[in-house]
Coordinates of C-alpha atoms in Angstrom, one line a residue:
X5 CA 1.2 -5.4 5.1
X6 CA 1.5 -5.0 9.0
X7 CA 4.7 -6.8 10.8
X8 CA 4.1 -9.1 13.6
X9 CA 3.9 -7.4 16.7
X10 CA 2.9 -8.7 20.4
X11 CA -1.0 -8.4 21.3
X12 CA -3.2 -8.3 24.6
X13 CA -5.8 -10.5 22.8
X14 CA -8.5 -8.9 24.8
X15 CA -10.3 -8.7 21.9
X16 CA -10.7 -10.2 18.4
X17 CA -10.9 -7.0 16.9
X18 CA -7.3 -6.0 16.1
X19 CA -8.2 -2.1 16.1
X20 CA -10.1 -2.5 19.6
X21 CA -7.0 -4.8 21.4
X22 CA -4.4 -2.7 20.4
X23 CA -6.3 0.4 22.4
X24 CA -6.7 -2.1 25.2
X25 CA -2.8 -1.4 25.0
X26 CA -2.7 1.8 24.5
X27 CA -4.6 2.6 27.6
X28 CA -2.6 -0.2 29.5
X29 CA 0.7 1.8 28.4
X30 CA 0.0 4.4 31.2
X31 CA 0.5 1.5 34.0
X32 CA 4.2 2.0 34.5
X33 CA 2.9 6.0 35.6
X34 CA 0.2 5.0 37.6
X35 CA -2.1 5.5 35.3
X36 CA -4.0 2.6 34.5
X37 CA -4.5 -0.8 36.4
X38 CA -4.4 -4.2 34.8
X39 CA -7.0 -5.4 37.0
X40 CA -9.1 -2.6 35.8
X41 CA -8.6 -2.6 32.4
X42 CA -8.7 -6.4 32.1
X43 CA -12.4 -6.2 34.2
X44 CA -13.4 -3.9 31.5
X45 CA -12.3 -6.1 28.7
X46 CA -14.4 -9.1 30.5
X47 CA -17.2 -6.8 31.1
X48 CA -17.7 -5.5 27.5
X49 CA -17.4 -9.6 26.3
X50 CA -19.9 -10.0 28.8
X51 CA -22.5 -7.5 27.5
X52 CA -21.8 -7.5 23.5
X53 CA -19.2 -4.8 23.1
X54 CA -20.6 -2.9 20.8
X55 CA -19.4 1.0 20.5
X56 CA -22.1 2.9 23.1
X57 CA -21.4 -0.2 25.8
X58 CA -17.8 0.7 25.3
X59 CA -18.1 4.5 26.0
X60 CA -20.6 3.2 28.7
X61 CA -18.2 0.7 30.7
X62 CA -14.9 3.3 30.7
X63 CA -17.2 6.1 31.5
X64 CA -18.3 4.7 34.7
X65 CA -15.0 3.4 35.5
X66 CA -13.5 6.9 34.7
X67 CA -16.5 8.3 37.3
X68 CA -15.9 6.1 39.8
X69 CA -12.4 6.2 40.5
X70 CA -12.9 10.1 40.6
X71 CA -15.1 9.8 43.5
X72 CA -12.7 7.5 44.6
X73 CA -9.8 10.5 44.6
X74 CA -11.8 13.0 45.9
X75 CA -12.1 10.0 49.1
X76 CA -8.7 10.0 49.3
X77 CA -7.9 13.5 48.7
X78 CA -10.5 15.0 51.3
X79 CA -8.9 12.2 54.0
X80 CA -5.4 14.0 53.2
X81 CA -3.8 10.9 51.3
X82 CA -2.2 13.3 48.3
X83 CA -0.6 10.0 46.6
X84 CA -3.5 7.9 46.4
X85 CA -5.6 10.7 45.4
X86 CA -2.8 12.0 42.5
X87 CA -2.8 8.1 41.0
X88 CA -6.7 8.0 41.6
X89 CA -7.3 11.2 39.6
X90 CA -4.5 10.3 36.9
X91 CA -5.9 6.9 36.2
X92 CA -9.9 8.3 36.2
X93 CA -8.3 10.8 33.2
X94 CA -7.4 7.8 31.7
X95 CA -10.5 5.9 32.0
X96 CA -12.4 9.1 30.6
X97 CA -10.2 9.5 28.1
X98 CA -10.8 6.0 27.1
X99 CA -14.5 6.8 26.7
X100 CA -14.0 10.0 24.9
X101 CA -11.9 8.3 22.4
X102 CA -14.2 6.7 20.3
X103 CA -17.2 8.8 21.0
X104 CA -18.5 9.7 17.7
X105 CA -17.5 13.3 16.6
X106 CA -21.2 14.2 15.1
X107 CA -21.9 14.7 19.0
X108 CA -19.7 17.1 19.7
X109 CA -21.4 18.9 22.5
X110 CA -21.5 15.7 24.1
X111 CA -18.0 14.7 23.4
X112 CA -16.5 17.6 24.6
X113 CA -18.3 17.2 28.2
X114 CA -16.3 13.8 27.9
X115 CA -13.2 15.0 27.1
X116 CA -13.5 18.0 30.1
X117 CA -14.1 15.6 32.5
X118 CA -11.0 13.6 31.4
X119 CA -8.9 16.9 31.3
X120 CA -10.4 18.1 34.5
X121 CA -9.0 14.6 35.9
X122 CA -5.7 15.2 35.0
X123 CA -5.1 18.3 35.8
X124 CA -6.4 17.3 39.3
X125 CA -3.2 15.0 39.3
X126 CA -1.0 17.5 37.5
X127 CA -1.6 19.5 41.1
X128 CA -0.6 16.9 43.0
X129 CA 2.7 15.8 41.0
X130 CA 6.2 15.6 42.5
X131 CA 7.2 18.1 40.0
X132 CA 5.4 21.5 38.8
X133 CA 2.9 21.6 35.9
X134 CA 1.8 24.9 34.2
X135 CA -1.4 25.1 32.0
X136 CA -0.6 27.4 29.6
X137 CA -2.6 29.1 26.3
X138 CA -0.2 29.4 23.6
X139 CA -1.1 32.5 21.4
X140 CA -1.4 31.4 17.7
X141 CA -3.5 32.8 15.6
X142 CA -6.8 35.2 15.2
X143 CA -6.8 35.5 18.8
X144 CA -6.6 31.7 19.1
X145 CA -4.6 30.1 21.7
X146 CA -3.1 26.6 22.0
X147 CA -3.8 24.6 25.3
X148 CA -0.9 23.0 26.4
X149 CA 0.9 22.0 29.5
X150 CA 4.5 22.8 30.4
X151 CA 6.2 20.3 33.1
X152 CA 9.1 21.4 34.6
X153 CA 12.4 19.7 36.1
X154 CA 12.3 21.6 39.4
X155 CA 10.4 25.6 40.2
X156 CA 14.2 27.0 40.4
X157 CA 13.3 28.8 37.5
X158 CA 16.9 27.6 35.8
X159 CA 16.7 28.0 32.2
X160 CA 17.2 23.7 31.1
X161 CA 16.8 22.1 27.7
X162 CA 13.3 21.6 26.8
X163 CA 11.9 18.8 24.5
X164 CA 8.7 20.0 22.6
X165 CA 6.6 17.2 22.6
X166 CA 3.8 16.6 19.8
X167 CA 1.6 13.8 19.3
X168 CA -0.5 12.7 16.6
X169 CA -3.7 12.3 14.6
X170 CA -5.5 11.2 17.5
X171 CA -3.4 12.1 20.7
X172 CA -4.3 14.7 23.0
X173 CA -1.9 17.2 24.9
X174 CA -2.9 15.2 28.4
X175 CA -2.4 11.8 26.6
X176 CA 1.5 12.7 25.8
X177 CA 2.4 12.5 29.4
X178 CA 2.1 8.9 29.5
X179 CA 3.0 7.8 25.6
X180 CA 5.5 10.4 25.4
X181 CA 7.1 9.1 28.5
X182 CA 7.3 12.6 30.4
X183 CA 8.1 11.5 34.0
X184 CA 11.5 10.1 32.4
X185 CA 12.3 12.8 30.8
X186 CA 12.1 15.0 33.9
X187 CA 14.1 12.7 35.6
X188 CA 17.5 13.0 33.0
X189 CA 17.3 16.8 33.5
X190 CA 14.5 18.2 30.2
X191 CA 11.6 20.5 30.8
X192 CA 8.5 19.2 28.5
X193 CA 6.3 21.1 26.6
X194 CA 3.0 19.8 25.2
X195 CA 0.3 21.3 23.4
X196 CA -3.1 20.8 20.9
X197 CA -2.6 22.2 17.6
X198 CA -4.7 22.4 14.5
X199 CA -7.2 18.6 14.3
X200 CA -6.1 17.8 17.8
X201 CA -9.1 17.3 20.1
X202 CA -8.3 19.4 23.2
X203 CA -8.3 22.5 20.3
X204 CA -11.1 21.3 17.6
X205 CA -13.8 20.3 20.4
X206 CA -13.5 24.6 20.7
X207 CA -12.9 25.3 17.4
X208 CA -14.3 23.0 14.5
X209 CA -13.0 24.8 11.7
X210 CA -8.9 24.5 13.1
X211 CA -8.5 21.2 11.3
X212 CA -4.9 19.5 10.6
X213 CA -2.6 21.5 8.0
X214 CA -0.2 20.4 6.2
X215 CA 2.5 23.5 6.7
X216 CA 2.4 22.5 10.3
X217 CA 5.4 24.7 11.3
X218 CA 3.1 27.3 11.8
X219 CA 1.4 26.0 14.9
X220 CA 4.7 24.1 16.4
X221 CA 6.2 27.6 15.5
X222 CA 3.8 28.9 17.4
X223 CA 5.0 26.3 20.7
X224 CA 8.8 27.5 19.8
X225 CA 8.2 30.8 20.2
X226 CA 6.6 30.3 23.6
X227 CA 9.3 27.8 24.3
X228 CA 12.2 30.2 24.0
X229 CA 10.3 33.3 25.8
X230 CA 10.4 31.5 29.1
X231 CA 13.1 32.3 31.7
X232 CA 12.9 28.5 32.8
X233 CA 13.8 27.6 28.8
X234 CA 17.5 27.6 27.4
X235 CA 16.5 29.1 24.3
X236 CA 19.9 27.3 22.7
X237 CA 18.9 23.4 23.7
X238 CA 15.1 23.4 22.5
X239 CA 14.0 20.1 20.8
X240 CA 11.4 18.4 18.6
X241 CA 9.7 14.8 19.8
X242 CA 6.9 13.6 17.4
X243 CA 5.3 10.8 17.7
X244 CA 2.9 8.6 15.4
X245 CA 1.4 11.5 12.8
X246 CA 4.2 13.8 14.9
X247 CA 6.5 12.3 12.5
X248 CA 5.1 14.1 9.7
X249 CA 4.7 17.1 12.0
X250 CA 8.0 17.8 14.2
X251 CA 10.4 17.1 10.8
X252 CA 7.6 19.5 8.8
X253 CA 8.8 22.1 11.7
X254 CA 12.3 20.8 11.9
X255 CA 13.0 22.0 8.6
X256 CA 11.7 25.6 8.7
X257 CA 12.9 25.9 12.3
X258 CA 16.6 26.6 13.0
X259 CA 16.0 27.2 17.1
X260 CA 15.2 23.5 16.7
X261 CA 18.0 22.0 17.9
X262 CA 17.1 18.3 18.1
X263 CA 14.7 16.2 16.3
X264 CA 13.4 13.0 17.4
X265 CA 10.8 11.0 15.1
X266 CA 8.7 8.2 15.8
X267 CA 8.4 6.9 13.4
X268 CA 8.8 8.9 10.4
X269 CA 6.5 9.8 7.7
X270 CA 7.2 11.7 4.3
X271 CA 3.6 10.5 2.9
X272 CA 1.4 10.1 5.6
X273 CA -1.2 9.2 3.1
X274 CA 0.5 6.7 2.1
X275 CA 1.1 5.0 5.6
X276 CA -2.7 5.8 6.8
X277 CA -4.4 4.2 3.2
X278 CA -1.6 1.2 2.6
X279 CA 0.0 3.0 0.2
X280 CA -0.4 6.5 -2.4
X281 CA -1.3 3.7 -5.0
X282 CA -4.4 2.6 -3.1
X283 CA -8.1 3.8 -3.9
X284 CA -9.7 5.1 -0.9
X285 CA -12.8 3.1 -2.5
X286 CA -11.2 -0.3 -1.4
X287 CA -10.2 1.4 2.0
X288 CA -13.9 1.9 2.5
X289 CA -14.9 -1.3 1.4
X290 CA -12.3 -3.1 3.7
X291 CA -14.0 -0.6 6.8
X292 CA -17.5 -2.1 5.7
X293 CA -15.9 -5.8 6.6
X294 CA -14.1 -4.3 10.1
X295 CA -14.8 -4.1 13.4
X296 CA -16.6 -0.7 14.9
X297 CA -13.3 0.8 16.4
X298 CA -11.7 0.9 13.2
X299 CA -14.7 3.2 11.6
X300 CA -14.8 5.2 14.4
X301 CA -11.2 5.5 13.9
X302 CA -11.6 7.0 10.7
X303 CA -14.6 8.7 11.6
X304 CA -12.9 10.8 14.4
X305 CA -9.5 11.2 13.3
X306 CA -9.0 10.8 9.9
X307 CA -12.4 12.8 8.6
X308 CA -13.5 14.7 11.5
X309 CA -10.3 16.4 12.2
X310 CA -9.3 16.7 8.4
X311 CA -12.4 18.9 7.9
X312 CA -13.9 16.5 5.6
X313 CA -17.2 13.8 5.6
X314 CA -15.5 10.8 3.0
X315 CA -12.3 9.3 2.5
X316 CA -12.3 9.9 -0.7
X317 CA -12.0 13.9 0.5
X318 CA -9.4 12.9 2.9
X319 CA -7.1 11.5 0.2
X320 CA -7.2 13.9 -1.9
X321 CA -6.6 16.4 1.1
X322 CA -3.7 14.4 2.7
X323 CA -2.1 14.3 -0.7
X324 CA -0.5 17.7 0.3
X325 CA 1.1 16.4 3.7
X326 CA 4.6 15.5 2.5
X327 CA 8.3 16.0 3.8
X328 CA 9.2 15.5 0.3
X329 CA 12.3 17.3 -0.2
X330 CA 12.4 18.6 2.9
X331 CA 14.4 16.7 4.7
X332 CA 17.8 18.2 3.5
X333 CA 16.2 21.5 5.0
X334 CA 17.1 19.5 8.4
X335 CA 20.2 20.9 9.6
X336 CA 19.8 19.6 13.8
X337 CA 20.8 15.6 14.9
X338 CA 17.6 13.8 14.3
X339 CA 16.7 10.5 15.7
X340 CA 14.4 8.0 13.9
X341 CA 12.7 5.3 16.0
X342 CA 10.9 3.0 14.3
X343 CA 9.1 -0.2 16.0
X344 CA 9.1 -3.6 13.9
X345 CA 5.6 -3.9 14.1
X346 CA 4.9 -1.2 12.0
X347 CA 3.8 -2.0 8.5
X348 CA 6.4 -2.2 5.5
X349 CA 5.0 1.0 3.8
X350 CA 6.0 2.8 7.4
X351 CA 9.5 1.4 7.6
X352 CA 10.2 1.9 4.2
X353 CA 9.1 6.0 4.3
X354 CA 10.8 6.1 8.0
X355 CA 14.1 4.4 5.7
X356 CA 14.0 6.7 3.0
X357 CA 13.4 10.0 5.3
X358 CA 16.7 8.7 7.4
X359 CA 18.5 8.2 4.1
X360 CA 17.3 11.5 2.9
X361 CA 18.9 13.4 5.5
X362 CA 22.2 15.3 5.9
X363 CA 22.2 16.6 9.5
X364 CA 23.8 14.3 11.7
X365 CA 21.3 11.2 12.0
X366 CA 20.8 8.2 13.9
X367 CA 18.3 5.1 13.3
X368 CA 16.8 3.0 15.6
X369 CA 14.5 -0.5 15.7
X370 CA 12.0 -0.6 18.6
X371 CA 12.4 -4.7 18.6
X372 CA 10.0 -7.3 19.0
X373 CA 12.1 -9.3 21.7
X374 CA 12.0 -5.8 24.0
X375 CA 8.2 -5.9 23.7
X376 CA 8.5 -2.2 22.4
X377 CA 6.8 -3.6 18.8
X378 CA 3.7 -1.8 18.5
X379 CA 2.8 1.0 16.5
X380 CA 5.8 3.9 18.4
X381 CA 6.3 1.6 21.0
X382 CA 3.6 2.0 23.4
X383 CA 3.8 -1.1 24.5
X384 CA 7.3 0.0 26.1
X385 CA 6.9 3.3 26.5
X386 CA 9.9 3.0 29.6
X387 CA 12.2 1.3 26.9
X388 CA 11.1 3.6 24.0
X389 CA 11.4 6.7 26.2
X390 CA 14.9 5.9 27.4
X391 CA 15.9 5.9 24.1
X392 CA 14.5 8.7 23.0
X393 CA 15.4 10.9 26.0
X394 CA 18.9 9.6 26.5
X395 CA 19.4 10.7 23.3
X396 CA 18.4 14.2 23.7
X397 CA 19.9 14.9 26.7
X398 CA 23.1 13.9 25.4
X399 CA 22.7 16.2 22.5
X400 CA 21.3 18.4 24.7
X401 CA 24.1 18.6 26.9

């Protein structure tokens, strides 16, 4: 049963208002506009707002405020242009979110243009921005950006930063707070692994796994080759379905140094279905009853990037993803953050995982009262960041 936690009401549809949200949660980087987003939420009441009129309205908002930062950028105004192209990513990403995953070719033109956006910005940042291909495996490579304190090429503690089941690499440096990390001194590394977009729009087969210390081995090992890297102080952020993922690493990983999750999960399938004890049957018949964004929720990112076509297929697939007995493995300080909306099943496995552990652990509430409620905080990602990154660079240090 989900906590009470503070909502937009933009929309009656719980699933839909809540990535109103997410997309406002850029606003404190520049990248979104409450005017915007708030026109968009009045235009798709206006017209029905069904799924294709959603893609629709974002997709022409995403366009137009590109042309708008080419404008600006071929007049010479770098800043407007940087925010114009940050906020058109996005709009586009927006778009590309729910787009249904059967049309991939189409998806993928989606996602490009959103990527292509940012990493317009990126070249315009205050503070350098490497695109980089992470060698993994077969001759695959990992996209991934690498942000950087200053070009000095000074080795400084580096946070590897890894989102979740439906996050995207670009995505991370707004709900993974980047810009504030930068500032207290930590280089930032994100990536797209195995089921994350930005890789599985290439590569259909690379779906999630659940021994996902191979790929975020993968990011270490490119973490600690660079000469701007102190290979000593590297650390692990994961948020939402990164807290199954950073610990996962954490405890095969000794170069990880510092762990941060947010929130925890041992189970994840017990988090993402209501509980292990739940039949994926009822989930589907509760889908039937729910709003559009909700089954293209599961659609995209709990099927599609699972590698499987019903839920009762993803149960019985997730039903290996499990810290269980892992967590003693987790010899660095770890921080758990967990925000009091989340549901009792996720507080209770973020509770046990804490209790679990014998490294050096901290716990921490993302309260109501600070606004930081929703699911990792994203409705404070400014509060939620300090915490985390405060943190680290003090065990950093």
């Amino acid at each position: 049963m989900a906590q009470h936690f503070n909502r937009l009401r933009f929309s009656n549809d719980i699933g839909l208002d809540v990535h109103y949200l997410r997309i406002l949660s850029g606003a404190p980087y520049g990248a979104a506009s409450a005017g915007e987003v708030m026109n968009v939420a009045s235009t798709m009441r206006a017209r029905g707002g069904d799924r294709d009129i959603y893609i629709e309205t974002w997709a022409e908002l995403g366009r137009r405020i590109a042309a708008q930062a080419e404008e600006a950028l071929a007049a010479g105004r770098r800043v407007t242009a940087r925010a114009a192209h940050l906020r058109a990513s996005t709009y586009l990403r927006a778009a590309e979110f729910f787009f249904p995953a059967n049309r991939l070719e189409e998806r993928r033109k989606v996602y490009e243009e959103s990527l292509t956006q940012f990493d317009a910005a990126a070249e315009l940042m205050p503070h350098p921005v490497e695109k980089v291909e992470i060698p993994y495996e077969d001759g695959v490579t990992l996209p991934g950006h690498v942000f950087t304190v200053t070009d000095d090429g000074r080795p400084r503690p580096t946070v590897v930063l890894c989102g979740g089941v439906d996050g995207s690499g670009e995505e991370m440096y707004l709900l993974g707070g980047i810009p504030d990390a930068l500032a207290r001194g930590l280089n930032v590394i994100v990536f797209h692994g195995p089921g994350q977009r930005g890789l599985q729009l290439s590569h259909p087969h690379l779906t999630f796994r659940p021994d996902y210390e191979v790929p975020l081995g993968a990011v270490v090992d490119h973490a600690v080759g660079r000469p701007d890297v102190d290979a000593e102080r590297v650390a692990l952020y994961g948020v939402s379905y990164g807290g199954y993922l950073a610990p996962r690493a954490a405890a095969h990983d000794r170069r990880v140094r510092a762990l941060v999750a947010n929130s925890p999960m041992r189970a994840p399938l017990g988090v993402i279905m209501g509980g292990a004890e739940r039949a994926a049957t009822g989930v589907a018949e509760q889908l039937d009853e729910a709003g559009w964004a909700g089954q293209a929720m599961v659609e995209n990112y709990f099927m599609w990037n699972h590698g499987v076509s019903r839920l009762e297929e993803f149960a019985a697939r997730v039903q290996a993803f499990t810290l269980d007995g892992l967590e003693e493995q987790i010899t660095c300080p770890t921080l758990s953050l967990v925000a009091e909306g989340e549901t009792d099943i996720a507080t209770e496995q973020a509770r046990r995982f804490h209790h679990a552990l014998r490294a050096p652990k901290y716990f921490a509430t993302l309260p109501a009262v600070d606004g930081a409620d929703t699911h990792c905080g994203i409705s404070n990602i400014p509060y939620t960041s300090a915490m985390a990154y405060d943190w680290l660079a003090e065990h950093l240090r």
